[in-house]
Amino acid sequence: MPTVRDVAERAGVSVATVSFVLNGTKPVTPATRQRVESAVAELGYRRNELARALASRRTRIVALAHPTGEHRFGSSTPDFVTSAGRAARSRGYHLVLWPVDTDGGELRELLGQGLVDGVVLMEVRMEDPRIGVLRTAGTPFALIGRTADPAGLVHVDIDFDRSVAIALDHLQKLGHRDIALVTARSPLPDYGPKVRTRAAYERLCAERGLTPQLYDCDPTAPAGRALVPELVERATAVVLMNEYATFGVLTGLAHAGYVVPRDLSVVAFMSPDMGALADPPLTVLHSPGPDLGRLGVEALIDQLEGTAPTEPALLPYVFEEGRSTARVRA
Amino acid sequence: MPTVRDVAERAGVSVATVSFVLNGTKPVTPATRQRVESAVAELGYRRNELARALASRRTRIVALAHPTGEHRFGSSTPDFVTSAGRAARSRGYHLVLWPVDTDGGELRELLGQGLVDGVVLMEVRMEDPRIGVLRTAGTPFALIGRTADPAGLVHVDIDFDRSVAIALDHLQKLGHRDIALVTARSPLPDYGPKVRTRAAYERLCAERGLTPQLYDCDPTAPAGRALVPELVERATAVVLMNEYATFGVLTGLAHAGYVVPRDLSVVAFMSPDMGALADPPLTVLHSPGPDLGRLGVEALIDQLEGTAPTEPALLPYVFEEGRSTARVRA
DNA sequence: ATGAAAGCGCTAACAA
DNA sequence: TTGTTAGCGCTTTCAT
């Protein structure tokens, strides 16, 4: 592996000059620039990022901190992680994966290693001890998700208000007024997406004069199935933020002789791919996962490079119409 | 951030000694070791991994190279990536994500940066140009998946022979002899898992005196649905290595008035979670994704540290019985 | 516009 | 057993 010295020698300049042309740090005569560039090309030189990091005190590595545990991600995570990786690469950064516990201990340990310039924090809790750790370490960070009070924190998240509004708009346009919401029981008492979705639903129902019907059930098919009698009794449409229960509801309906969307309109929070597995294909709201991953990384890097101050971005779930919703029956 | 020098001063020893106790590189008196350790604790010292990497010529960073493109991963990828990350961490390594094109160009570029000690290559093709790139760069690597001729390459992969055998054993024990296999049409002509699964199926059918019935259809529900007439006509059981088509087959059967498993036994290659979405819950073979991720990383690190020579590991899909298979009808 | 030289924080000969 | 010191390959003042 050739080094800057090899390049410098070959080009007949000093290593400083080589560095200047490589980084565009200082003006250099076109002639010498040319010489350096040929030397680089001829030797197949590629700068050692590690040495650069050490000397410049900027590693150009960022971490994606995600919970270690068995807490299952939303199904959009793969796109999520790889899109974060792509975003980092396209800005010339590397993305390392940091599986860390939620109390911040492991995070503190890793930050001490000085390997990364900043951290993207996933699966942010309403009160998240990892944020204190990042603050005291003085490490720049961006959140995917947000705390109870995210003011002043660089973050990107789903716009739950808009998302619920989109679902309600769609159903109300079809004449529905008895619209239930089903969320997933979760081990985390203060899981942001759920808390915010329920709050948005209640607020919007109040604004629109609808009677809220809130259900919270285990993320399993049987739990969804158990809901069916009450749903068909009380609602004409249901919004399901609970992937597994959704399929339980569907089979429950089928077994009881009900037909979707004739007897119940269904909107589900899940990927269109997954919604397509149902019969009929479901009208879905799907997570803008890849966008969130990309935006989270970009917000962090903008911050690191002191570019734009990066407004917090809130993206709604993306609506995709299937055939599981229909005009309410007279 | 304190440095080795601060620690050395505080402990009244040289930086070399500090390094020795930190790395266990050389014998040190219990007394001085003690002094160094207290100094470390008191100062909250944590070694700068970057500097260590540069000086020791070992970065303790490994890359997970995965295809950039829109090629959709098997659904087990999230576990996969995070388990790789965990495995790396538990050995004291960092894992960086490298989204790279399949022709190896970007990989070569990244290797030149000298950031990583080795690479875990995902989604390996039967003929994979990235392997040549890694070889000429002299970078150690491990494959997840394998080339057409994987002899001599460190790799872990699914044992397709065993997997198909498990499926056939199960169905034959239930009396089935007309067992179809459905794979997914793919843009990659030589997609290893598919090629190997089909080959295993044909070989095992021959050995067992069964008549092979091979289908290859698009990975969509409608494509699966279109298969139904022929399947019920010719087979009593089907093995589906095509997630989306599986659900098409199921709805197709339901719409035509057939009942699973009475009229057709179904074994699907998918996660149990996904299989549970179907009605009845499917008997599945699911990818040992997390194990593959972990083993791939471990095989690479073993190689880097010159530990065990690491035998190639072949793991079968994991069988999980649902209620979609039954004894063949008389 | 270019060069000399002092580090970045650590490891690892080599000496003592 | 411990210390001295020369790097690792690069960036970045500070001179010129």
Coordinates of N, CA and C in Angstrom, one line a residue, chain B residues 18 47 76 112 116 275 317:
Chain B
V18 N 1.9 0.9 30.8 CA 0.4 1.0 30.7 C -0.1 0.2 29.6
R47 N -9.2 3.6 26.3 CA -8.2 3.7 25.2 C -8.8 4.1 23.9
S76 N -35.5 -12.6 6.8 CA -34.8 -12.8 8.1 C -33.6 -11.8 8.3
G112 N -9.4 -0.2 0.0 CA -8.2 0.6 -0.1 C -8.1 1.6 1.1
V116 N -10.8 -1.7 7.6 CA -11.3 -3.0 8.2 C -10.2 -4.1 8.1
G275 N -45.7 -17.4 9.0 CA -46.6 -18.6 8.8 C -47.8 -18.5 9.7
Y317 N -32.5 -25.2 7.3 CA -33.6 -24.4 7.7 C -34.2 -25.2 8.9

